[in-house]
Coordinates of C-alpha atoms in Angstrom, one line a residue:
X1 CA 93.9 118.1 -1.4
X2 CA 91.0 116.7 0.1
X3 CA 91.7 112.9 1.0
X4 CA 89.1 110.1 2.6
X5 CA 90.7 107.4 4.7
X6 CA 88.9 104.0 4.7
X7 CA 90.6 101.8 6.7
X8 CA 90.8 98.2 7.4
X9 CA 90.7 98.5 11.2
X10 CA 90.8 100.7 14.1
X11 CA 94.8 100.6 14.5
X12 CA 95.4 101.2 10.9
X13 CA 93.1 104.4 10.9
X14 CA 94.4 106.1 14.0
X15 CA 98.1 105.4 12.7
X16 CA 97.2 106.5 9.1
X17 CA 95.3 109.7 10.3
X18 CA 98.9 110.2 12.6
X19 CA 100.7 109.8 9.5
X20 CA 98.9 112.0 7.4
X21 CA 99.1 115.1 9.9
X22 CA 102.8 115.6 8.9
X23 CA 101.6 116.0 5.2
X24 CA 100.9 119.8 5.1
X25 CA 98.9 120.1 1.6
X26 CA 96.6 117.5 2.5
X27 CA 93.2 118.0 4.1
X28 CA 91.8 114.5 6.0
X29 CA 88.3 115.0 5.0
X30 CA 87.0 111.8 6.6
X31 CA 88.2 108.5 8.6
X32 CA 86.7 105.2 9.1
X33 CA 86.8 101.7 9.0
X34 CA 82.9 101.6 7.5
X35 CA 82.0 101.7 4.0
X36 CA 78.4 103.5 4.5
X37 CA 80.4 106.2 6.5
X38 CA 82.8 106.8 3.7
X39 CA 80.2 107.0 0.8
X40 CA 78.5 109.5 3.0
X41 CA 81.1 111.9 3.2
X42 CA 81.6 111.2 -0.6
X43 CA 77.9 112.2 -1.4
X44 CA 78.6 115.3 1.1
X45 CA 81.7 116.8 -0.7
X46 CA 83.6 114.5 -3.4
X47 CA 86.9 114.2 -2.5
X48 CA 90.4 114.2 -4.5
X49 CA 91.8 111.2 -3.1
X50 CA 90.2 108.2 -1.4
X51 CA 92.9 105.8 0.8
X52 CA 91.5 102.8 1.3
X53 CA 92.2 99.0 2.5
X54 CA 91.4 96.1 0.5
X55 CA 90.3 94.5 3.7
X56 CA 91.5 90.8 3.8
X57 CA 89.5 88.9 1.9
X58 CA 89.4 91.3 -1.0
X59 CA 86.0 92.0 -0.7
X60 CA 86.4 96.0 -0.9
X61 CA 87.2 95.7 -4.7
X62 CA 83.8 96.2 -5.6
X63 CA 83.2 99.2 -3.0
X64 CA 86.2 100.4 -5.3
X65 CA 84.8 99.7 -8.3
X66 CA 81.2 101.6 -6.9
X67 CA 83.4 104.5 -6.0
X68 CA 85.1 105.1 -9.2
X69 CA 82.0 104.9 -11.3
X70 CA 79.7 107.1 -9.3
X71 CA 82.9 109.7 -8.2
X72 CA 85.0 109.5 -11.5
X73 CA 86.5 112.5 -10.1
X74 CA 88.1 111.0 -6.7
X75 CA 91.2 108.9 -7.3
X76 CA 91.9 105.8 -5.3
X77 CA 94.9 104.6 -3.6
X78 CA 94.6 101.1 -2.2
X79 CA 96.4 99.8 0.4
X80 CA 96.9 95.7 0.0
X81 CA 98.4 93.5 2.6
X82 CA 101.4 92.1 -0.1
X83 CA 102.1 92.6 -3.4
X84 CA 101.2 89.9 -5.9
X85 CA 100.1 90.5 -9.4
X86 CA 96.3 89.0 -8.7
X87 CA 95.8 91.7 -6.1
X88 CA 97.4 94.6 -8.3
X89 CA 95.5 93.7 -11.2
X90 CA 92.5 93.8 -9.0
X91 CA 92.8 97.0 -7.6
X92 CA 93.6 99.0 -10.9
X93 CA 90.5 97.0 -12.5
X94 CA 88.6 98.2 -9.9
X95 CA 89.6 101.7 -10.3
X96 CA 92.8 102.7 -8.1
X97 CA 95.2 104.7 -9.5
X98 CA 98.0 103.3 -7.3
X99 CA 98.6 100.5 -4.9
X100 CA 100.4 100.8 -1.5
X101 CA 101.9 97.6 0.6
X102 CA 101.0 97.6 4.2
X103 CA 103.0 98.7 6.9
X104 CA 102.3 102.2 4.5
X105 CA 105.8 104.1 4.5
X106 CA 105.4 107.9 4.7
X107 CA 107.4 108.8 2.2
X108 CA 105.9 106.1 -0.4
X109 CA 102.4 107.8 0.8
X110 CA 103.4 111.1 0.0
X111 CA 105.0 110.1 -3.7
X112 CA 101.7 108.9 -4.4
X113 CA 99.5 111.3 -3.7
X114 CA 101.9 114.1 -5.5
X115 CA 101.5 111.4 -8.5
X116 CA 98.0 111.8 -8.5
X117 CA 97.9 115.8 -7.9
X118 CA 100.1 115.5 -10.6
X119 CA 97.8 113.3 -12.9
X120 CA 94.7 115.4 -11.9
X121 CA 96.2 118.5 -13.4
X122 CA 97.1 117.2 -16.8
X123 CA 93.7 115.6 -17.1
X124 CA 92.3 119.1 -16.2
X125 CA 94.9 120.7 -19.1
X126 CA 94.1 118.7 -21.7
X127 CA 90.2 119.0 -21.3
X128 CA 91.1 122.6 -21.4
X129 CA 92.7 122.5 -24.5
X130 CA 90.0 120.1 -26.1
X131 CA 88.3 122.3 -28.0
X132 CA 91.5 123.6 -29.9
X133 CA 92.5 120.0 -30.4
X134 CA 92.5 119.0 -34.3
X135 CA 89.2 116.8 -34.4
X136 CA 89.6 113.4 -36.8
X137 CA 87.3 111.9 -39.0
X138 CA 85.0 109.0 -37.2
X139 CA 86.8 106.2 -38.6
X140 CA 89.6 104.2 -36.3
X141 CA 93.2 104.8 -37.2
X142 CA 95.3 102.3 -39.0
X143 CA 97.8 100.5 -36.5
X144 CA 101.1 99.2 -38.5
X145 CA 103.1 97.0 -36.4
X146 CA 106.4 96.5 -37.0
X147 CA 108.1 93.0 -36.3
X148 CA 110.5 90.5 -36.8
X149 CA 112.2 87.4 -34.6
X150 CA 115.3 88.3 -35.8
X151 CA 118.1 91.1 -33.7
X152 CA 120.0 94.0 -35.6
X153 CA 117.2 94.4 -38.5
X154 CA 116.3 97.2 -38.1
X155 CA 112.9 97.2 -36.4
X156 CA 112.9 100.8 -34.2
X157 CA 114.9 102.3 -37.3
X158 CA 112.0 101.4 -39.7
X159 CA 109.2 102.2 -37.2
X160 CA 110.4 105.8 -36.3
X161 CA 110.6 107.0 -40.4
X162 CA 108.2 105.1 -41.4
X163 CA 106.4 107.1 -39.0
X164 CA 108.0 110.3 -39.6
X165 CA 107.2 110.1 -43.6
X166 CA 103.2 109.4 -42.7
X167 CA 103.5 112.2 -40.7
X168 CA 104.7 115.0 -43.7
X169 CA 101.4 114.8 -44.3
X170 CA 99.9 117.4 -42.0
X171 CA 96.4 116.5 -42.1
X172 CA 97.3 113.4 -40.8
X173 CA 97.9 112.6 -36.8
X174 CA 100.9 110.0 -35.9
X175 CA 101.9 108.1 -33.0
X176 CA 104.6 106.0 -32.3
X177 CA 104.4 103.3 -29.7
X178 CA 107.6 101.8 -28.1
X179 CA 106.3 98.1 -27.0
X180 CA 109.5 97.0 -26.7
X181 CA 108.7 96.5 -23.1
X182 CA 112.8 95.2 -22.1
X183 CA 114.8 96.9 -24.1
X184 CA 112.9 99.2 -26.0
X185 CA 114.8 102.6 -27.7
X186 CA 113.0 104.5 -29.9
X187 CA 112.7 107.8 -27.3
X188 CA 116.7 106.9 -27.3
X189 CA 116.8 107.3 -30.9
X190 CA 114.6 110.0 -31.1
X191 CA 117.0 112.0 -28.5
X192 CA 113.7 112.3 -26.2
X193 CA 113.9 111.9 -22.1
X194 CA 110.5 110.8 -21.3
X195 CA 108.8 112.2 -18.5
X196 CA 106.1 109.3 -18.5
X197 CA 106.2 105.9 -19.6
X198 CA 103.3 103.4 -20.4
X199 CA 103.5 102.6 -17.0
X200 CA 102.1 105.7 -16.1
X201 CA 99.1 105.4 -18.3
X202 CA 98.5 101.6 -16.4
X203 CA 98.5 103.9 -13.6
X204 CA 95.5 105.2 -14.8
X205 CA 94.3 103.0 -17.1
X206 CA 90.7 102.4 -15.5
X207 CA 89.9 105.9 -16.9
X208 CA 91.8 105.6 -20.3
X209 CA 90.3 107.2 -23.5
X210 CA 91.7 109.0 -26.2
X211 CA 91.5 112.3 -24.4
X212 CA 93.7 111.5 -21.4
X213 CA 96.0 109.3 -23.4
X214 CA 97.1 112.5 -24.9
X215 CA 98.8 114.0 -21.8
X216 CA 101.5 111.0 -21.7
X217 CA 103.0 111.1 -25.1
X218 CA 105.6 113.1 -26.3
X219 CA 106.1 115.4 -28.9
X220 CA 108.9 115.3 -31.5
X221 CA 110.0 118.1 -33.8
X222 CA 109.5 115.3 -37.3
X223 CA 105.6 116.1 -36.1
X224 CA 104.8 112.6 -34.3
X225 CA 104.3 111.9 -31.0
X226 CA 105.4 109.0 -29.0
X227 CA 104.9 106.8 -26.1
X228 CA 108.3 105.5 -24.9
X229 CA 108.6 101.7 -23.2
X230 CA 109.8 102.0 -19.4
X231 CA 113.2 103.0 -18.5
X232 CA 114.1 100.1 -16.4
X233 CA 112.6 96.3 -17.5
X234 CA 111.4 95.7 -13.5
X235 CA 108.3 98.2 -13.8
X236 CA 106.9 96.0 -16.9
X237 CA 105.5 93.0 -13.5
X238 CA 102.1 94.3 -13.9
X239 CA 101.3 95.3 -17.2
X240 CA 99.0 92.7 -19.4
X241 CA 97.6 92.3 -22.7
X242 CA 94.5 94.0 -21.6
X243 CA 96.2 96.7 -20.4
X244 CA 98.5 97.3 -24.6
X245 CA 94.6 96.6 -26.0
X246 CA 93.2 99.9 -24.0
X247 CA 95.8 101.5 -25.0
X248 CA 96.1 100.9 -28.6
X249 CA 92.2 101.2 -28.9
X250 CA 92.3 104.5 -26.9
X251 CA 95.0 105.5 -29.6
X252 CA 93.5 104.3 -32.7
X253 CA 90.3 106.8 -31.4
X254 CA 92.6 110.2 -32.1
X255 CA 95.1 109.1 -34.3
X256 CA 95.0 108.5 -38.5
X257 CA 98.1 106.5 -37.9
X258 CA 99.4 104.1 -34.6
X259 CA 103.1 102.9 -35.6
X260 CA 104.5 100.1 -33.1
X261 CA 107.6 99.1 -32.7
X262 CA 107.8 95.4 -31.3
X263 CA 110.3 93.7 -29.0
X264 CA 112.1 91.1 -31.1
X265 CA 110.0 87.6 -29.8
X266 CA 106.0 86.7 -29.0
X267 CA 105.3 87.8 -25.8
X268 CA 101.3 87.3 -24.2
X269 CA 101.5 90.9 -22.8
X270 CA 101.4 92.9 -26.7
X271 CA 99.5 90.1 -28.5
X272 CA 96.9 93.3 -28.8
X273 CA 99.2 94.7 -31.1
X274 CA 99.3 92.2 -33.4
X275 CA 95.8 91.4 -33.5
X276 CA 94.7 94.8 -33.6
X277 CA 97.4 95.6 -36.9
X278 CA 96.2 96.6 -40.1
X279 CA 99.2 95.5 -41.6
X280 CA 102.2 93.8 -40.0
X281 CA 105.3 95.1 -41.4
X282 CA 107.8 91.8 -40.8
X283 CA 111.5 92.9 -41.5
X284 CA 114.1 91.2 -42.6
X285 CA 117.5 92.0 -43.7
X286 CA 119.7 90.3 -46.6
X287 CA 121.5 88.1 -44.8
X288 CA 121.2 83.8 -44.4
X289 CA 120.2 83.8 -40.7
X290 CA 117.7 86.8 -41.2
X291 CA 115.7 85.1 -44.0
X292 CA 115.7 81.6 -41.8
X293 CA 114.1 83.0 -39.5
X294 CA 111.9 85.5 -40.8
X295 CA 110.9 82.0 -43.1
X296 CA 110.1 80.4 -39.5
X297 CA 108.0 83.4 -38.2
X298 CA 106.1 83.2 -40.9
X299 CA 105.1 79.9 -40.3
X300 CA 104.6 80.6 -36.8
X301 CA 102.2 83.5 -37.3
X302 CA 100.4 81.1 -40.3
X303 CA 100.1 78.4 -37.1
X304 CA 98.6 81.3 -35.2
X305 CA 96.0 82.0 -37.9
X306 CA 97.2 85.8 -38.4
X307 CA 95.7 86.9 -42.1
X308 CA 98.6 86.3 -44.4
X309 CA 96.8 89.2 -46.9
X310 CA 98.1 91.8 -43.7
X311 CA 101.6 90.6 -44.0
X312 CA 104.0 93.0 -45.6
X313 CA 108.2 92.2 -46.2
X314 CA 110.2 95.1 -45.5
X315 CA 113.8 94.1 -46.9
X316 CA 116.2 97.0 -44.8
X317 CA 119.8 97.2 -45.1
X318 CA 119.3 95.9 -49.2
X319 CA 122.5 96.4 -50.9
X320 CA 122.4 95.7 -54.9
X321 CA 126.4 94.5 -54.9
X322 CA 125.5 91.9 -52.0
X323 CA 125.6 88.3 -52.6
X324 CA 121.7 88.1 -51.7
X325 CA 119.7 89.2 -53.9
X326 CA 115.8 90.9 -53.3
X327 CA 114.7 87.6 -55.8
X328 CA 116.5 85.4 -53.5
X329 CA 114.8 86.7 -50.1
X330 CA 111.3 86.1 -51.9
X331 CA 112.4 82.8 -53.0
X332 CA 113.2 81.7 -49.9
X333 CA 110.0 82.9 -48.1
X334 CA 107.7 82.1 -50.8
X335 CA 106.3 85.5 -50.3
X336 CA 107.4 89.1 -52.4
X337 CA 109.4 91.9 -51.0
X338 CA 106.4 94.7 -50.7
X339 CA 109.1 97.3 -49.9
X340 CA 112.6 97.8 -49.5
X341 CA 114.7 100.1 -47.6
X342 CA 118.3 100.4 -48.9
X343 CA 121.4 100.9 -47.3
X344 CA 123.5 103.8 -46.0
X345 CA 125.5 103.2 -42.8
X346 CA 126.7 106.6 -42.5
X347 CA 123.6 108.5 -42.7
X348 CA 121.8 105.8 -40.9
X349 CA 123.8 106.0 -37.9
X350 CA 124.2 109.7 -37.9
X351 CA 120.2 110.3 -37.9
X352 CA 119.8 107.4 -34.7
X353 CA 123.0 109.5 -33.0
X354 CA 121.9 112.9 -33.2
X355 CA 118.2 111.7 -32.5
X356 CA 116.5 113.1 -36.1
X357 CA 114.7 110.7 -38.5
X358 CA 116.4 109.6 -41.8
X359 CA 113.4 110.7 -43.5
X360 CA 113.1 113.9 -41.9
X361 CA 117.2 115.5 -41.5
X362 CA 117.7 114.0 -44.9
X363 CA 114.5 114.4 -46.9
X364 CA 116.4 113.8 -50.6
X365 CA 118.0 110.6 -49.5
X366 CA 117.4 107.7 -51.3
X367 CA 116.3 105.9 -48.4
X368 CA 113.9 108.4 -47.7
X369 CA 112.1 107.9 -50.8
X370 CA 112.1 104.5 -50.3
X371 CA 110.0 105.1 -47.3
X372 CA 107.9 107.5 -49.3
X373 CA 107.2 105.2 -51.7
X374 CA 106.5 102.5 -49.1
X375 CA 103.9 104.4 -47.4
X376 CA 102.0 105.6 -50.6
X377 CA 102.5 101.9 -51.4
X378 CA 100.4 100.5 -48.3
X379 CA 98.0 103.2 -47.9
X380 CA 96.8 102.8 -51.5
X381 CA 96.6 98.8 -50.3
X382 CA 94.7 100.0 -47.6
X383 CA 92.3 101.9 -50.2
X384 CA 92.0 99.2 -52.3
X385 CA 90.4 97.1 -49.1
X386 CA 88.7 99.2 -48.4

């Protein structure tokens, strides 16, 4: 790989250029400590991989931002002097792909760049296999966001069949977002091992669209395709609300259908999701404390101004011979029940444990028809908008 060194000063470049002699598949193209120099060499021969300082003051963020424009092609690592999230979010607006804390550790160096070698050959695969891709019609897909303030509902269990039934339609493109950012396990309940998280599209998310996106989700046997939350809560530090609205926007670009699952409280960083939602799917189970609450968010998210006519009641776990009744959950919130799941603990728990949807291992079920007849239900709502 061809790599440009920009450094901040003369020591840095002669220890850098020392450090990257040991690294046998890369090829030091250029070094120095001056701009013009280094957009030179760029103007000479693109390179795969520009290293460069931030220089102290910052004020190499726009040389960055220069760079990536004019050499889309030539990924950036920048090398900052500490790591705070001001000068993170800098760099990846400006167009790095990753950020390095000086003194630069060899191996760290060398992770980074095989990252990027790595990234650069599945943004070459899937432009290869763009043609063969199943195009979609113009319009933006529908984003259903699934939510509720309340534990043990049910959330991920609704979100992964509701996705599974939309996608029995085969015409039809799904994708199910984890945005669960802490604690999120839908890949878990999907018996997937992700190879990338979201925080490998942030990674890259100066270059995001709906083409590249594609190369970080997942496949699953029911048809969809997913984008799992991180495996450990720490890497979540520099992801923001700009960052979930790219996302979701590059998304709603390929996909008829964008199904996200939501961590269980409002949190800035995925406000996107629910202003971008066609419909917010708020669920709630039978049960005193469930309704409460569900009754608060609701007047939380009427406070917030959210479009009440988006707002659907998903009543999961509903079981006829309980003491609450589907009349007495409306009651309550003032609002109807749009759909209701049913209950079935034994199949329930078998399809999250061996990783299959409801819908999908048990397709006769009646709680699979209830999600059948709860998508027909809200697409026909969405026709009737329209």
């Amino acid at each position: 790989m061809k790599l440009l060194l920009l450094a901040d000063s003369e020591t840095e470049r002669l220890e850098i250029t020392e450090m990257l002699k040991n690294i046998d598949y890369i090829h030091l193209a250029g070094d120095s400590i001056d701009e013009n120099k280094t957009w030179e060499s760029l103007e000479r021969a693109t390179a795969d991989i520009l290293l460069m300082g931030s220089c102290f003051n910052g004020s190499r963020y726009a040389f960055a931002e220069k760079v990536s424009k004019q050499f889309p092609h030539t990924s950036i690592i920048m090398v900052e002097t500490e790591l705070l999230e001001e000068t993170m979010h800098n760099a990846l607006f400006a167009g790095a792909k990753d950020v390095l804390i000086k003194p630069i550790d060899p191996e760290k160096l060398m992770n980074s760049i095989y990252r990027i070698h790595q990234l650069q050959e599945r943004t070459a695969v899937t432009k290869a296999e763009a043609p063969q891709k199943k195009l979609r019609k113009s319009e933006l897909g529908q984003v259903y966001t699934v939510f509720s303030t309340k534990g043990g509902v049910g959330k991920t269990f609704v979100s992964i069949n509701l996705a599974a039934s939309l996608a029995k339609n085969p015409e039809k493109r799904v994708v199910l977002v984890d945005l669960d950012l802490d604690f999120g396990n839908a890949a878990l309940a999907l018996n997937l091992y992700p190879k990338f998280t979201i925080t490998d599209i942030i990674d890259d998310i100066r270059h995001m669209d709906s083409d590249l996106i594609e190369s970080y989700l997942i496949p699953h046997e029911s048809g969809i395709k997913v984008l799992p939350a991180n495996l450990q809560p720490n890497m979540n530090d520099f992801i923001n609300a700009e960052h979930i609205h790219v996302i979701l926007e590059s998304l709603r670009e390929s996909f008829d259908y964008v199904i996200v699952d939501m961590p269980g409280r409002f949190v800035e960083t995925i406000m996107p999701a629910l202003a971008l939602a066609d419909q917010l799917l708020v669920i709630t189970t039978p049960e005193l404390s469930a309704v409460r609450n569900i009754k608060v968010l609701l007047v939380t998210l009427k406070d917030l101004n959210f479009p009440q006519s988006k707002i659907r009641i998903v009543l999961n776990k509903e079981d006829l011979r309980g003491e609450i009744k589907k009349n007495d959950v409306e009651t309550t919130l003032n609002k109807k029940v749009d759909a209701s799941i049913g209950l079935d603990y034994h199949r329930v728990l078998s399809s999250l444990n061996r990783g299959v949807p409801l819908v999908y291992e048990y397709p006769k079920n009646t709680l699979s028809k209830n999600f059948e007849k709860m998508c027909a239900k809200f697409i026909q709502d969405e026709l009737l908008k329209a």
